[in-house]
N, CA, C and O atoms as a printed pandas DataFrame, in Angstrom:
     atom_number atom_name residue_name chain_id  residue_number  x_coord  y_coord  z_coord
0              1         N          MET        A               1    0.084   -0.255   27.826
1              2        CA          MET        A               1    0.062    0.766   26.261
2              3         C          MET        A               1    1.027    0.627   25.554
3              4         O          MET        A               1    1.085    0.726   24.328
4              5         N          THR        A               2    2.177    0.287   26.603
5              6        CA          THR        A               2    3.587    0.187   25.921
6              7         C          THR        A               2    3.498   -1.141   24.659
7              8         O          THR        A               2    3.851   -1.046   23.483
8              9         N          VAL        A               3    3.007   -2.151   25.243
9             10        CA          VAL        A               3    3.059   -3.392   24.507
10            11         C          VAL        A               3    1.811   -3.313   23.366
11            12         O          VAL        A               3    1.862   -4.276   22.601
12            13         N          VAL        A               4    1.195   -2.793   23.209
13            14        CA          VAL        A               4    0.404   -2.604   22.049
14            15         C          VAL        A               4    1.166   -1.938   21.134
15            16         O          VAL        A               4    1.306   -2.431   20.014
16            17         N          ILE        A               5    1.669   -0.924   21.413
17            18        CA          ILE        A               5    2.710    0.025   20.099
18            19         C          ILE        A               5    4.003   -0.899   20.106
19            20         O          ILE        A               5    4.417   -1.230   18.996
20            21         N          MET        A               6    4.434   -1.184   20.806
21            22        CA          MET        A               6    5.531   -2.312   20.281
22            23         C          MET        A               6    4.811   -3.358   19.624
23            24         O          MET        A               6    5.379   -3.618   18.563
24            25         N          VAL        A               7    3.623   -4.192   19.842
25            26        CA          VAL        A               7    2.971   -5.014   18.829
26            27         C          VAL        A               7    2.118   -4.630   17.479
27            28         O          VAL        A               7    1.634   -5.415   16.664
28            29         N          ALA        A               8    2.067   -3.017   17.478
29            30        CA          ALA        A               8    1.507   -2.792   16.315
30            31         C          ALA        A               8    2.932   -2.704   15.434
31            32         O          ALA        A               8    2.959   -3.074   14.260
32            33         N          LEU        A               9    4.091   -2.185   16.112
33            34        CA          LEU        A               9    5.433   -1.203   15.193
34            35         C          LEU        A               9    5.566   -2.573   14.378
35            36         O          LEU        A               9    5.460   -2.588   13.152
36            37         N          THR        A              10    5.829   -3.834   15.210
37            38        CA          THR        A              10    6.442   -5.129   15.145
38            39         C          THR        A              10    5.570   -4.776   13.420
39            40         O          THR        A              10    6.093   -4.079   12.551
40            41         N          LEU        A              11    4.097   -5.502   13.274
41            42        CA          LEU        A              11    3.475   -5.606   12.499
42            43         C          LEU        A              11    3.258   -4.399   11.453
43            44         O          LEU        A              11    2.304   -4.491   10.681
44            45         N          VAL        A              12    3.952   -3.469   11.403
45            46        CA          VAL        A              12    4.097   -2.273   10.436
46            47         C          VAL        A              12    5.800   -2.749   10.126
47            48         O          VAL        A              12    6.223   -2.315    9.055
48            49         N          LEU        A              13    6.685   -3.492   10.857
49            50        CA          LEU        A              13    7.558   -3.353   10.082
50            51         C          LEU        A              13    7.945   -4.991    9.396
51            52         O          LEU        A              13    8.981   -5.157    8.751
52            53         N          ILE        A              14    6.932   -6.146    9.654
53            54        CA          ILE        A              14    6.376   -6.625    9.075
54            55         C          ILE        A              14    5.676   -6.598    7.691
55            56         O          ILE        A              14    6.178   -7.227    6.759
56            57         N          GLY        A              15    4.653   -5.964    7.545
57            58        CA          GLY        A              15    3.697   -5.067    6.408
58            59         C          GLY        A              15    4.999   -4.677    5.308
59            60         O          GLY        A              15    5.015   -4.908    4.099
60            61         N          ALA        A              16    6.129   -3.980    6.182
61            62        CA          ALA        A              16    6.943   -2.741    5.249
62            63         C          ALA        A              16    7.776   -4.237    4.237
63            64         O          ALA        A              16    7.735   -4.341    3.012
64            65         N          ALA        A              17    8.277   -4.952    4.941
65            66        CA          ALA        A              17    9.291   -5.796    4.639
66            67         C          ALA        A              17    8.316   -6.696    3.108
67            68         O          ALA        A              17    8.768   -6.831    1.971
68            69         N          LEU        A              18    6.904   -7.181    3.631
69            70        CA          LEU        A              18    6.535   -7.468    2.741
70            71         C          LEU        A              18    6.108   -7.053    2.022
71            72         O          LEU        A              18    6.097   -7.780    1.029
72            73         N          VAL        A              19    5.336   -5.492    1.794
73            74        CA          VAL        A              19    5.508   -4.623    0.121
74            75         C          VAL        A              19    6.901   -4.498   -0.477
75            76         O          VAL        A              19    6.969   -4.594   -1.702
76            77         N          VAL        A              20    8.169   -4.271    0.301
77            78        CA          VAL        A              20    9.052   -4.269   -0.554
78            79         C          VAL        A              20    9.703   -5.725   -1.398
79            80         O          VAL        A              20   10.406   -5.783   -2.407
80            81         N          PHE        A              21    9.395   -6.334   -0.915
81            82        CA          PHE        A              21    9.684   -7.946   -1.238
82            83         C          PHE        A              21    9.318   -8.912   -1.876
83            84         O          PHE        A              21    9.797  -10.022   -2.108
84            85         N          THR        A              22    7.687   -7.968   -2.358
85            86        CA          THR        A              22    7.460   -8.616   -2.987
86            87         C          THR        A              22    7.297   -8.175   -4.168
87            88         O          THR        A              22    7.130   -6.960   -4.278
88            89         N          ARG        A              23    7.297   -9.365   -5.893
89            90        CA          ARG        A              23    7.842   -8.750   -6.841
90            91         C          ARG        A              23    6.433   -8.465   -7.631
91            92         O          ARG        A              23    6.717   -7.344   -8.053
92            93         N          SER        A              24    5.643   -8.613   -7.922
93            94        CA          SER        A              24    4.637   -8.696   -8.881
94            95         C          SER        A              24    4.160   -7.083   -8.049
95            96         O          SER        A              24    4.169   -6.979   -6.822
96            97         N          THR        A              25    3.747   -5.876   -9.033
97            98        CA          THR        A              25    3.588   -4.556   -8.964
98            99         C          THR        A              25    1.761   -4.521   -8.052
99           100         O          THR        A              25    1.372   -3.907   -7.059
100          101         N          ALA        A              26    1.217   -5.276   -8.789
101          102        CA          ALA        A              26   -0.261   -5.591   -8.237
102          103         C          ALA        A              26   -0.576   -5.601   -6.492
103          104         O          ALA        A              26   -1.224   -5.003   -5.633
104          105         N          ARG        A              27    0.416   -6.773   -6.678
105          106        CA          ARG        A              27   -0.223   -7.287   -4.814
106          107         C          ARG        A              27    1.235   -6.264   -4.318
107          108         O          ARG        A              27    0.785   -6.638   -3.235
108          109         N          GLN        A              28    1.890   -5.801   -4.172
109          110        CA          GLN        A              28    1.936   -4.109   -3.705
110          111         C          GLN        A              28    1.597   -3.420   -3.605
111          112         O          GLN        A              28    1.667   -2.816   -2.534
112          113         N          ALA        A              29    1.050   -3.036   -4.502
113          114        CA          ALA        A              29   -0.396   -1.875   -3.966
114          115         C          ALA        A              29   -1.536   -2.812   -3.213
115          116         O          ALA        A              29   -2.157   -2.065   -2.456
116          117         N          VAL        A              30   -1.945   -3.891   -3.149
117          118        CA          VAL        A              30   -2.959   -4.286   -2.114
118          119         C          VAL        A              30   -2.132   -4.244   -0.983
119          120         O          VAL        A              30   -2.479   -3.587   -0.001
120          121         N          LEU        A              31   -0.767   -5.054   -1.013
121          122        CA          LEU        A              31   -0.005   -4.729    0.153
122          123         C          LEU        A              31    0.094   -3.527    1.071
123          124         O          LEU        A              31   -0.086   -3.638    2.283
124          125         N          LEU        A              32    0.473   -2.015    0.291
125          126        CA          LEU        A              32    0.333   -1.371    0.095
126          127         C          LEU        A              32   -0.637   -0.438    1.463
127          128         O          LEU        A              32   -0.363    0.303    2.407
128          129         N          ALA        A              33   -1.737   -0.976    0.898
129          130        CA          ALA        A              33   -3.147   -0.519    1.425
130          131         C          ALA        A              33   -3.310   -1.443    2.868
131          132         O          ALA        A              33   -3.987   -0.949    3.770
132          133         N          VAL        A              34   -2.852   -2.423    3.016
133          134        CA          VAL        A              34   -2.356   -3.581    4.320
134          135         C          VAL        A              34   -1.473   -2.699    5.670
135          136         O          VAL        A              34   -1.640   -2.604    6.885
136          137         N          TYR        A              35   -0.599   -2.221    4.788
137          138        CA          TYR        A              35    0.238   -1.497    5.179
138          139         C          TYR        A              35   -0.095   -0.104    5.780
139          140         O          TYR        A              35    0.404    0.419    6.776
140          141         N          GLY        A              36   -1.042    0.373    4.955
141          142        CA          GLY        A              36   -1.917    2.161    5.554
142          143         C          GLY        A              36   -2.671    1.628    6.656
143          144         O          GLY        A              36   -2.771    2.436    7.580
144          145         N          LEU        A              37   -3.472    0.050    6.930
145          146        CA          LEU        A              37   -4.014   -0.298    7.614
146          147         C          LEU        A              37   -3.193    0.136    8.780
147          148         O          LEU        A              37   -3.307    1.043    9.604
148          149         N          LEU        A              38   -2.086   -1.083    8.516
149          150        CA          LEU        A              38   -1.437   -1.120    9.961
150          151         C          LEU        A              38   -0.775   -0.056   10.562
151          152         O          LEU        A              38   -0.712    0.069   11.785
152          153         N          LEU        A              39   -0.290    0.697    9.789
153          154        CA          LEU        A              39   -0.188    2.450   10.345
154          155         C          LEU        A              39   -1.300    2.929   10.934
155          156         O          LEU        A              39   -0.977    3.236   12.082
156          157         N          VAL        A              40   -2.597    3.184   10.725
157          158        CA          VAL        A              40   -3.698    3.237   11.112
158          159         C          VAL        A              40   -3.712    3.320   13.011
159          160         O          VAL        A              40   -3.704    4.231   13.839
160          161         N          PHE        A              41   -3.739    1.656   13.055
161          162        CA          PHE        A              41   -3.696    1.034   14.276
162          163         C          PHE        A              41   -2.542    1.651   15.066
163          164         O          PHE        A              41   -2.625    1.786   16.287
164          165         N          VAL        A              42   -1.468    2.026   14.370
165          166        CA          VAL        A              42   -0.204    2.315   15.329
166          167         C          VAL        A              42   -0.689    3.899   15.631
167          168         O          VAL        A              42   -0.514    4.279   16.789
168          169         N          PHE        A              43   -1.202    4.720   14.814
169          170        CA          PHE        A              43   -1.272    6.152   15.244
170          171         C          PHE        A              43   -2.674    5.927   15.952
171          172         O          PHE        A              43   -3.271    6.984   15.750
172          173         N          LEU        A              44   -3.351    5.240   16.547
173          174        CA          LEU        A              44   -4.629    5.199   17.393
174          175         C          LEU        A              44   -3.971    4.640   18.190
175          176         O          LEU        A              44   -4.825    4.973   19.012
176          177         N          ALA        A              45   -2.955    3.859   19.033
177          178        CA          ALA        A              45   -2.509    3.418   19.851
178          179         C          ALA        A              45   -2.002    4.626   20.129
179          180         O          ALA        A              45   -2.327    5.066   21.232
180          181         N          MET        A              46   -1.284    5.318   19.452
181          182        CA          MET        A              46   -0.459    6.676   19.783
182          183         C          MET        A              46   -1.512    7.223   20.510
183          184         O          MET        A              46   -1.293    7.869   21.535
184          185         N          GLN        A              47   -2.183    7.106   20.253
185          186        CA          GLN        A              47   -3.473    8.680   20.326
186          187         C          GLN        A              47   -3.643   10.115   19.507
187          188         O          GLN        A              47   -3.688   11.288   19.876
188          189         N          ALA        A              48   -3.707    9.525   18.352
189          190        CA          ALA        A              48   -3.777   10.302   17.479
190          191         C          ALA        A              48   -4.584    9.849   15.950
191          192         O          ALA        A              48   -4.188    9.355   14.894
192          193         N          PRO        A              49   -6.048   10.359   16.531
193          194        CA          PRO        A              49   -6.936    9.931   15.690
194          195         C          PRO        A              49   -6.773   10.968   14.295
195          196         O          PRO        A              49   -6.703   10.598   13.123
196          197         N          ASP        A              50   -6.738   12.389   14.829
197          198        CA          ASP        A              50   -6.846   12.901   13.342
198          199         C          ASP        A              50   -5.878   12.440   12.425
199          200         O          ASP        A              50   -6.111   12.509   11.218
200          201         N          VAL        A              51   -4.498   11.837   12.986
201          202        CA          VAL        A              51   -3.341   11.398   11.522
202          203         C          VAL        A              51   -4.074   10.158   11.637
203          204         O          VAL        A              51   -4.356   10.238   10.442
204          205         N          ALA        A              52   -4.633    9.096   11.984
205          206        CA          ALA        A              52   -5.165    7.885   11.816
206          207         C          ALA        A              52   -6.019    7.862   10.587
207          208         O          ALA        A              52   -6.047    7.054    9.659
208          209         N          LEU        A              53   -6.806    9.104   10.846
209          210        CA          LEU        A              53   -7.838    9.079   10.064
210          211         C          LEU        A              53   -7.465    9.573    8.523
211          212         O          LEU        A              53   -7.910    9.120    7.469
212          213         N          SER        A              54   -6.708   10.420    8.683
213          214        CA          SER        A              54   -5.556   11.094    7.243
214          215         C          SER        A              54   -5.232    9.568    6.717
215          216         O          SER        A              54   -5.342    9.417    5.500
216          217         N          GLN        A              55   -4.987    8.836    7.212
217          218        CA          GLN        A              55   -3.689    8.447    6.834
218          219         C          GLN        A              55   -4.962    6.961    6.490
219          220         O          GLN        A              55   -4.419    6.346    5.573
220          221         N          LEU        A              56   -5.924    6.435    6.739
221          222        CA          LEU        A              56   -7.008    5.816    6.479
222          223         C          LEU        A              56   -7.238    5.833    4.797
223          224         O          LEU        A              56   -7.233    4.931    3.958
224          225         N          ALA        A              57   -7.465    7.457    4.707
225          226        CA          ALA        A              57   -8.286    7.821    3.942
226          227         C          ALA        A              57   -7.184    8.034    2.584
227          228         O          ALA        A              57   -7.430    7.577    1.468
228          229         N          VAL        A              58   -6.042    8.750    2.894
229          230        CA          VAL        A              58   -5.170    8.554    1.594
230          231         C          VAL        A              58   -4.640    7.396    1.806
231          232         O          VAL        A              58   -5.149    6.452    1.201
232          233         N          GLY        A              59   -3.487    7.129    2.708
233          234        CA          GLY        A              59   -2.375    5.707    2.685
234          235         C          GLY        A              59   -2.900    4.547    2.478
235          236         O          GLY        A              59   -2.197    3.680    1.961
236          237         N          THR        A              60   -4.210    4.275    2.821
237          238        CA          THR        A              60   -4.946    2.978    2.582
238          239         C          THR        A              60   -6.230    3.144    1.427
239          240         O          THR        A              60   -7.061    2.274    1.169
240          241         N          ALA        A              61   -6.173    4.019    1.037
241          242        CA          ALA        A              61   -7.468    3.977   -0.183
242          243         C          ALA        A              61   -6.895    4.423   -1.545
243          244         O          ALA        A              61   -6.875    3.876   -2.648
244          245         N          VAL        A              62   -6.285    5.990   -0.940
245          246        CA          VAL        A              62   -6.314    6.642   -2.231
246          247         C          VAL        A              62   -4.843    6.138   -3.243
247          248         O          VAL        A              62   -4.899    5.718   -4.399
248          249         N          VAL        A              63   -3.533    6.342   -2.373
249          250        CA          VAL        A              63   -2.780    5.819   -3.053
250          251         C          VAL        A              63   -2.469    4.235   -3.568
251          252         O          VAL        A              63   -1.686    4.052   -4.499
252          253         N          PRO        A              64   -3.168    3.064   -2.866
253          254        CA          PRO        A              64   -2.685    2.020   -3.376
254          255         C          PRO        A              64   -4.249    2.212   -5.038
255          256         O          PRO        A              64   -4.065    1.696   -6.141
256          257         N          LEU        A              65   -5.375    2.924   -4.722
257          258        CA          LEU        A              65   -6.013    2.872   -5.995
258          259         C          LEU        A              65   -5.060    3.338   -7.153
259          260         O          LEU        A              65   -4.889    2.744   -8.217
260          261         N          MET        A              66   -4.318    4.817   -6.644
261          262        CA          MET        A              66   -3.806    5.186   -7.673
262          263         C          MET        A              66   -2.799    4.089   -8.688
263          264         O          MET        A              66   -2.842    3.830   -9.890
264          265         N          VAL        A              67   -1.881    3.600   -7.535
265          266        CA          VAL        A              67   -1.181    2.580   -8.274
266          267         C          VAL        A              67   -1.914    1.377   -9.251
267          268         O          VAL        A              67   -1.567    0.671  -10.198
268          269         N          MET        A              68   -3.073    1.575   -8.471
269          270        CA          MET        A              68   -3.509    0.494   -9.298
270          271         C          MET        A              68   -4.010    0.789  -10.235
271          272         O          MET        A              68   -3.989   -0.118  -11.067
272          273         N          LEU        A              69   -4.620    1.909  -10.634
273          274        CA          LEU        A              69   -5.347    2.444  -12.026
274          275         C          LEU        A              69   -3.737    3.035  -13.120
275          276         O          LEU        A              69   -3.660    3.257  -14.328
276          277         N          THR        A              70   -2.819    3.106  -12.164
277          278        CA          THR        A              70   -1.402    3.650  -13.253
278          279         C          THR        A              70   -1.205    2.198  -13.761
279          280         O          THR        A              70   -1.336    1.988  -14.966
280          281         N          ILE        A              71   -0.818    0.912  -12.691
281          282        CA          ILE        A              71   -0.808   -0.035  -13.494
282          283         C          ILE        A              71   -1.609   -0.473  -14.511
283          284         O          ILE        A              71   -1.219   -0.751  -15.645
284          285         N          ARG        A              72   -2.583   -0.525  -14.155
285          286        CA          ARG        A              72   -3.878   -1.074  -15.548
286          287         C          ARG        A              72   -3.493    0.029  -16.255
287          288         O          ARG        A              72   -3.726   -0.398  -17.385
288          289         N          LYS        A              73   -2.985    1.370  -16.455
289          290        CA          LYS        A              73   -3.449    2.036  -17.625
290          291         C          LYS        A              73   -1.705    1.586  -18.667
291          292         O          LYS        A              73   -1.704    1.487  -19.894
292          293         N          ILE        A              74   -0.564    1.411  -17.880
293          294        CA          ILE        A              74    0.907    1.040  -18.379
294          295         C          ILE        A              74    0.264   -0.026  -19.027
295          296         O          ILE        A              74    0.126   -0.046  -20.250
296          297         N          SER        A              75   -0.220   -1.097  -18.128
297          298        CA          SER        A              75   -0.913   -2.141  -18.979
298          299         C          SER        A              75   -1.158   -2.119  -20.472
299          300         O          SER        A              75   -0.383   -2.446  -21.371
300          301         N          ALA        A              76   -2.180   -1.744  -20.536
301          302        CA          ALA        A              76   -3.146   -1.373  -21.704
302          303         C          ALA        A              76   -1.980   -0.297  -22.939
303          304         O          ALA        A              76   -2.272   -0.210  -24.131
304          305         N          LEU        A              77   -1.063    0.214  -22.500
305          306        CA          LEU        A              77   -0.245    1.022  -23.193
306          307         C          LEU        A              77    0.515    0.407  -23.855
307          308         O          LEU        A              77    0.725    0.683  -25.036
308          309         N          HIS        A              78    1.334   -0.977  -22.949
309          310        CA          HIS        A              78    1.776   -1.901  -23.485
310          311         C          HIS        A              78    1.524   -2.929  -24.534
311          312         O          HIS        A              78    2.296   -3.597  -25.221
312          313         N          ARG        A              79   -0.396   -2.839  -24.429
313          314        CA          ARG        A              79   -0.485   -4.049  -25.115
314          315         C          ARG        A              79   -1.118   -3.438  -26.184
315          316         O          ARG        A              79   -1.838   -4.251  -26.763
316          317         N          ASP        A              80   -1.142   -2.431  -26.636
317          318        CA          ASP        A              80   -1.897   -1.227  -28.083
318          319         C          ASP        A              80   -0.387   -1.644  -28.688
319          320         O          ASP        A              80   -0.298   -2.147  -29.808
320          321         N          ARG        A              81    1.013   -1.343  -27.695
321          322        CA          ARG        A              81    2.209   -0.968  -28.822
322          323         C          ARG        A              81    2.385   -2.402  -29.394
323          324         O          ARG        A              81    3.188   -2.622  -30.300
324          325         N          LYS        A              82    1.331   -3.721  -28.639
325          326        CA          LYS        A              82    2.258   -4.759  -29.498
326          327         C          LYS        A              82    1.112   -5.271  -30.814
327          328         O          LYS        A              82    1.295   -5.750  -31.933
328          329         N          ASP        A              83    0.163   -4.978  -30.206
329          330        CA          ASP        A              83   -0.875   -4.810  -30.944
330          331         C          ASP        A              83   -0.370   -4.108  -32.347
331          332         O          ASP        A              83   -0.371   -4.702  -33.425
332          333         N          ARG        A              84    0.091   -2.655  -32.143
333          334        CA          ARG        A              84    0.365   -2.333  -33.547
334          335         C          ARG        A              84    1.690   -3.334  -34.265
335          336         O          ARG        A              84    1.647   -3.265  -35.493
336          337         N          ARG        A              85    2.417   -3.905  -33.929
337          338        CA          ARG        A              85    3.407   -4.224  -34.239
338          339         C          ARG        A              85    2.842   -5.599  -35.641
339          340         O          ARG        A              85    3.695   -6.229  -36.268
């Protein structure tokens, strides 16, 4: 079991680095969802299924969706301002 946790934590570390070092905000949101999924595997390996379910719902679905919707809204506002000029 320790090997599984070590592999899962290594994948989480790599996923976190990918999220941090990605320049495109839309890609960061997608990678954030993948990162949340990797955390789900860590929580399952640590025998915490309730935390894994919470992470699956919030960290993998809700937060990346809200980030994507925010990016879309901000882009629309910028386009409107450019059109007014």
